[in-house]
Amino acid sequence: QSALTQPASVSGSPGQSITISCTGTSSDVGGYNFVSWYQHHPGQAPKLMIYEVTNRPSGVPARFSASKTDNTASLTISGLQAEDEADYYCCSYTSRGPYVFGTGTKVTVL
Amino acid sequence: EVQLVESGGAVVQPGGSLRLSCSASGFIFDDYTIHWVRQVPGKGLEWVSLISWDGGHTYYADSVKGRFTASRDNSKNSLYLQMSSLRPEDTAMYYCAKEISLLAVAGTGLDSWGQGTLVTVSS
């Protein structure tokens, strides 16, 4: 099962908005509304930021939002803050199952 | 508060075996599927395995199928990953993580993760 494709890095200044894409196939991202996003600070446990494409768990700031169109999911961080600097991974349920992660994106706050 | 704590990571020689444990608290353990996810140093996350709430369903990534076996003891709120025929490419931080939804095998996502335990396969 090949990893979902994400950009290696995305950067932005504090207060700006950035978007991370996550591209898969009709067997994963495009076939199910089961995409989740994780924030991972090195040395810490990954943290769930979005589940089932658009849902934010309690405690996750509203500046994190997500969507999906066809085989591509996207995570947007609005009003970027210094503490948002981390690695971000998408994850999808897959028919070749059960889960496949994205390649990961390093977010840098300039 | 949900807590997952992994243990058992070690340095092991190629071809060797190791058993990882994951101890859970703060939720009804026998209602949830638990997953193992690993991260090779400097690389991304890779889903490894899952075991359903009752142990009735197990799934494995192709990279570990036939070598790793997941099990659980619901009376001890504990999960295990028996790893055999270990290879250098199995070197990674191994995390256990809880499926979001009650009595779901997979799909909704992973809402709680442990801090991980490091496995190093090297001679």
CSV table of C-alpha atoms in Angstrom, one decimal:
chain,number,residue,atom,x,y,z
A,1,GLN,CA,0.0,0.0,0.0
A,2,SER,CA,1.7,3.2,-1.2
A,3,ALA,CA,1.6,6.2,1.1
A,4,LEU,CA,-0.6,9.1,0.4
A,5,THR,CA,1.2,12.1,-1.2
A,6,GLN,CA,1.8,15.2,0.8
A,7,PRO,CA,4.1,18.2,0.1
A,8,ALA,CA,7.4,17.8,2.1
A,9,SER,CA,7.2,21.2,3.5
A,10,VAL,CA,4.9,24.2,3.8
A,11,SER,CA,5.7,27.5,5.5
A,12,GLY,CA,4.0,30.7,6.4
A,13,SER,CA,4.3,33.8,8.6
A,14,PRO,CA,2.3,34.2,11.9
A,15,GLY,CA,-1.3,35.1,11.1
A,16,GLN,CA,-1.2,33.7,7.6
A,17,SER,CA,-3.2,30.7,6.3
A,18,ILE,CA,-1.6,27.6,4.9
A,19,THR,CA,-3.0,24.5,3.2
A,20,ILE,CA,-1.6,21.0,3.2
A,21,SER,CA,-2.8,18.7,0.5
A,22,CYS,CA,-3.1,14.9,0.7
A,23,THR,CA,-3.5,13.0,-2.5
A,24,GLY,CA,-4.6,9.4,-2.8
A,25,THR,CA,-6.8,7.3,-5.0
A,26,SER,CA,-10.3,6.1,-5.3
A,27,SER,CA,-9.3,3.1,-3.1
A,28,ASP,CA,-8.6,5.4,-0.2
A,29,VAL,CA,-9.1,9.1,0.1
A,30,GLY,CA,-11.6,9.3,-2.8
A,31,GLY,CA,-13.6,6.2,-1.8
A,32,TYR,CA,-14.4,6.9,1.8
A,33,ASN,CA,-15.1,9.8,4.1
A,34,PHE,CA,-12.6,8.5,6.6
A,35,VAL,CA,-9.7,10.9,6.4
A,36,SER,CA,-8.0,12.0,9.5
A,37,TRP,CA,-5.1,14.5,10.2
A,38,TYR,CA,-2.4,14.3,12.9
A,39,GLN,CA,0.0,16.9,14.3
A,40,HIS,CA,3.3,15.5,15.5
A,41,HIS,CA,5.9,17.4,17.4
A,42,PRO,CA,9.2,15.5,17.5
A,43,GLY,CA,9.5,13.5,20.7
A,44,GLN,CA,5.8,13.7,21.5
A,45,ALA,CA,2.8,11.5,20.8
A,46,PRO,CA,1.0,12.3,17.6
A,47,LYS,CA,-2.2,14.3,18.1
A,48,LEU,CA,-5.5,13.9,16.3
A,49,MET,CA,-6.5,17.2,14.7
A,50,ILE,CA,-9.3,16.2,12.3
A,51,TYR,CA,-11.4,13.0,11.8
A,52,GLU,CA,-13.9,11.8,9.2
A,53,VAL,CA,-12.7,14.5,6.8
A,54,THR,CA,-14.0,17.6,8.5
A,55,ASN,CA,-14.6,17.0,12.2
A,56,ARG,CA,-12.5,18.6,14.9
A,57,PRO,CA,-12.1,16.8,18.3
A,58,SER,CA,-12.9,18.9,21.3
A,59,GLY,CA,-9.9,21.0,22.3
A,60,VAL,CA,-8.5,21.5,18.7
A,61,PRO,CA,-8.6,25.2,17.8
A,62,ALA,CA,-11.1,26.3,15.2
A,63,ARG,CA,-8.3,27.6,13.1
A,64,PHE,CA,-7.8,24.1,11.9
A,65,SER,CA,-10.2,23.0,9.2
A,66,ALA,CA,-10.2,20.4,6.5
A,67,SER,CA,-12.0,19.3,3.4
A,68,LYS,CA,-11.9,16.7,0.6
A,69,THR,CA,-12.5,16.9,-3.2
A,70,ASP,CA,-12.3,13.7,-5.2
A,71,ASN,CA,-9.0,11.9,-4.3
A,72,THR,CA,-7.4,14.9,-2.5
A,73,ALA,CA,-7.9,16.0,1.1
A,74,SER,CA,-6.7,19.3,2.5
A,75,LEU,CA,-5.9,20.7,5.9
A,76,THR,CA,-6.0,24.4,6.4
A,77,ILE,CA,-4.4,26.3,9.3
A,78,SER,CA,-5.8,29.8,9.5
A,79,GLY,CA,-4.1,32.5,11.6
A,80,LEU,CA,-0.9,30.4,11.8
A,81,GLN,CA,0.8,30.5,15.3
A,82,ALA,CA,4.3,29.5,16.4
A,83,GLU,CA,3.0,26.4,18.2
A,84,ASP,CA,1.6,25.1,15.0
A,85,GLU,CA,5.1,24.3,13.8
A,86,ALA,CA,5.2,20.6,13.6
A,87,ASP,CA,4.9,17.6,11.2
A,88,TYR,CA,1.4,16.9,9.9
A,89,TYR,CA,0.2,13.6,8.5
A,90,CYS,CA,-3.0,12.7,6.8
A,91,CYS,CA,-4.4,9.2,7.1
A,92,SER,CA,-7.2,7.4,5.2
A,93,TYR,CA,-9.1,4.2,5.5
A,94,THR,CA,-8.3,2.1,2.5
A,95,SER,CA,-9.8,-0.9,0.7
A,96,ARG,CA,-6.4,-2.5,0.8
A,97,GLY,CA,-6.7,-1.8,4.4
A,98,PRO,CA,-7.2,-0.7,6.9
A,99,TYR,CA,-5.2,2.5,7.1
A,100,VAL,CA,-2.6,4.3,5.0
A,101,PHE,CA,-0.7,7.4,6.2
A,102,GLY,CA,0.5,10.3,4.1
A,103,THR,CA,4.2,11.0,3.5
A,104,GLY,CA,4.1,13.9,6.0
A,105,THR,CA,4.5,17.7,5.8
A,106,LYS,CA,6.8,19.8,7.9
A,107,VAL,CA,5.1,23.1,8.7
A,108,THR,CA,7.5,26.0,9.4
A,109,VAL,CA,6.3,29.2,11.0
A,110,LEU,CA,8.6,31.9,9.6
B,1,GLU,CA,-8.0,10.7,31.2
B,2,VAL,CA,-7.1,8.2,28.4
B,3,GLN,CA,-3.6,6.9,28.7
B,4,LEU,CA,-1.6,4.5,26.6
B,5,VAL,CA,1.9,3.5,27.7
B,6,GLU,CA,4.1,1.4,25.5
B,7,SER,CA,7.0,-0.7,26.8
B,8,GLY,CA,9.3,-3.5,25.7
B,9,GLY,CA,11.5,-1.7,23.1
B,10,ALA,CA,15.1,-2.8,23.0
B,11,VAL,CA,18.1,-3.4,20.8
B,12,VAL,CA,17.8,-6.8,19.1
B,13,GLN,CA,19.9,-8.6,16.5
B,14,PRO,CA,18.5,-9.2,13.0
B,15,GLY,CA,16.5,-12.4,13.0
B,16,GLY,CA,15.6,-12.0,16.7
B,17,SER,CA,12.3,-11.5,18.5
B,18,LEU,CA,10.8,-9.0,20.8
B,19,ARG,CA,7.4,-8.4,22.5
B,20,LEU,CA,6.0,-5.0,22.9
B,21,SER,CA,3.3,-4.1,25.4
B,22,CYS,CA,0.8,-1.4,25.6
B,23,SER,CA,-1.0,-0.7,28.9
B,24,ALA,CA,-4.2,1.3,28.7
B,25,SER,CA,-6.3,3.2,31.2
B,26,GLY,CA,-9.0,5.8,31.3
B,27,PHE,CA,-11.5,4.1,29.0
B,28,ILE,CA,-13.4,0.9,28.6
B,29,PHE,CA,-10.5,-1.1,27.0
B,30,ASP,CA,-12.5,-4.0,25.8
B,31,ASP,CA,-14.8,-1.7,23.7
B,32,TYR,CA,-12.1,-0.4,21.4
B,33,THR,CA,-9.8,-1.5,18.6
B,34,ILE,CA,-6.2,-0.7,19.2
B,35,HIS,CA,-3.6,-0.1,16.5
B,36,TRP,CA,0.2,-0.2,16.3
B,37,VAL,CA,1.8,2.6,14.2
B,38,ARG,CA,5.6,3.0,13.7
B,39,GLN,CA,7.9,5.7,12.7
B,40,VAL,CA,11.4,4.9,11.3
B,41,PRO,CA,13.8,7.6,12.5
B,42,GLY,CA,13.6,10.6,10.1
B,43,LYS,CA,10.7,9.1,8.2
B,44,GLY,CA,6.9,9.2,8.3
B,45,LEU,CA,4.3,7.3,10.2
B,46,GLU,CA,3.4,3.8,9.0
B,47,TRP,CA,0.4,1.8,10.1
B,48,VAL,CA,1.5,-1.6,11.3
B,49,SER,CA,-1.3,-3.6,12.8
B,50,LEU,CA,-4.7,-3.6,14.6
B,51,ILE,CA,-6.6,-5.8,16.9
B,52,SER,CA,-10.3,-5.4,17.5
B,53,TRP,CA,-11.9,-4.9,20.9
B,54,ASP,CA,-12.5,-8.7,21.3
B,55,GLY,CA,-9.4,-9.9,19.6
B,56,GLY,CA,-11.6,-11.4,16.9
B,57,HIS,CA,-10.1,-9.3,14.1
B,58,THR,CA,-6.4,-8.7,13.4
B,59,TYR,CA,-4.9,-7.0,10.4
B,60,TYR,CA,-1.3,-6.4,9.4
B,61,ALA,CA,0.7,-4.3,7.0
B,62,ASP,CA,2.2,-6.3,4.2
B,63,SER,CA,5.7,-5.3,5.5
B,64,VAL,CA,5.1,-7.2,8.8
B,65,LYS,CA,2.6,-9.9,7.8
B,66,GLY,CA,3.7,-13.3,8.9
B,67,ARG,CA,6.3,-11.9,11.3
B,68,PHE,CA,4.3,-9.8,13.7
B,69,THR,CA,1.3,-11.0,15.8
B,70,ALA,CA,-1.0,-8.7,17.8
B,71,SER,CA,-2.8,-10.0,20.9
B,72,ARG,CA,-4.6,-8.5,23.9
B,73,ASP,CA,-5.6,-9.4,27.4
B,74,ASN,CA,-8.7,-7.4,28.2
B,75,SER,CA,-8.6,-8.6,31.9
B,76,LYS,CA,-5.3,-6.7,32.2
B,77,ASN,CA,-6.1,-3.7,29.9
B,78,SER,CA,-3.1,-4.7,27.9
B,79,LEU,CA,-2.1,-5.1,24.3
B,80,TYR,CA,0.9,-6.9,22.8
B,81,LEU,CA,2.8,-7.0,19.6
B,82,GLN,CA,5.0,-10.1,19.2
B,83,MET,CA,7.7,-9.4,16.7
B,84,SER,CA,9.8,-12.1,15.1
B,85,SER,CA,12.3,-12.5,12.3
B,86,LEU,CA,13.2,-8.8,12.9
B,87,ARG,CA,15.0,-6.9,10.2
B,88,PRO,CA,17.0,-3.7,10.3
B,89,GLU,CA,14.2,-1.9,8.5
B,90,ASP,CA,11.9,-2.7,11.5
B,91,THR,CA,14.0,-0.2,13.5
B,92,ALA,CA,11.5,2.4,14.6
B,93,MET,CA,9.5,4.1,17.3
B,94,TYR,CA,6.4,2.0,17.9
B,95,TYR,CA,3.2,3.6,19.1
B,96,CYS,CA,-0.1,2.1,20.2
B,97,ALA,CA,-3.2,4.2,19.4
B,98,LYS,CA,-6.9,3.9,20.1
B,99,GLU,CA,-9.6,3.9,17.5
B,100,ILE,CA,-12.0,6.7,18.0
B,101,SER,CA,-15.3,4.9,17.7
B,102,LEU,CA,-16.7,2.3,20.0
B,103,LEU,CA,-16.8,-1.3,18.5
B,104,ALA,CA,-15.4,-0.1,15.2
B,105,VAL,CA,-12.6,-2.1,13.6
B,106,ALA,CA,-11.2,0.8,11.7
B,107,GLY,CA,-12.0,4.0,9.8
B,108,THR,CA,-12.8,6.8,12.1
B,109,GLY,CA,-9.3,7.6,13.2
B,110,LEU,CA,-6.9,7.4,16.2
B,111,ASP,CA,-7.8,9.7,19.0
B,112,SER,CA,-5.2,8.7,21.7
B,113,TRP,CA,-1.6,7.7,21.3
B,114,GLY,CA,1.1,6.6,23.6
B,115,GLN,CA,4.6,8.2,23.7
B,116,GLY,CA,6.1,5.2,21.9
B,117,THR,CA,8.8,2.6,22.5
B,118,LEU,CA,12.0,2.4,20.5
B,119,VAL,CA,13.0,-0.8,18.7
B,120,THR,CA,16.4,-1.0,17.2
B,121,VAL,CA,17.4,-4.0,15.1
B,122,SER,CA,21.1,-4.1,14.7
B,123,SER,CA,24.1,-6.4,15.0
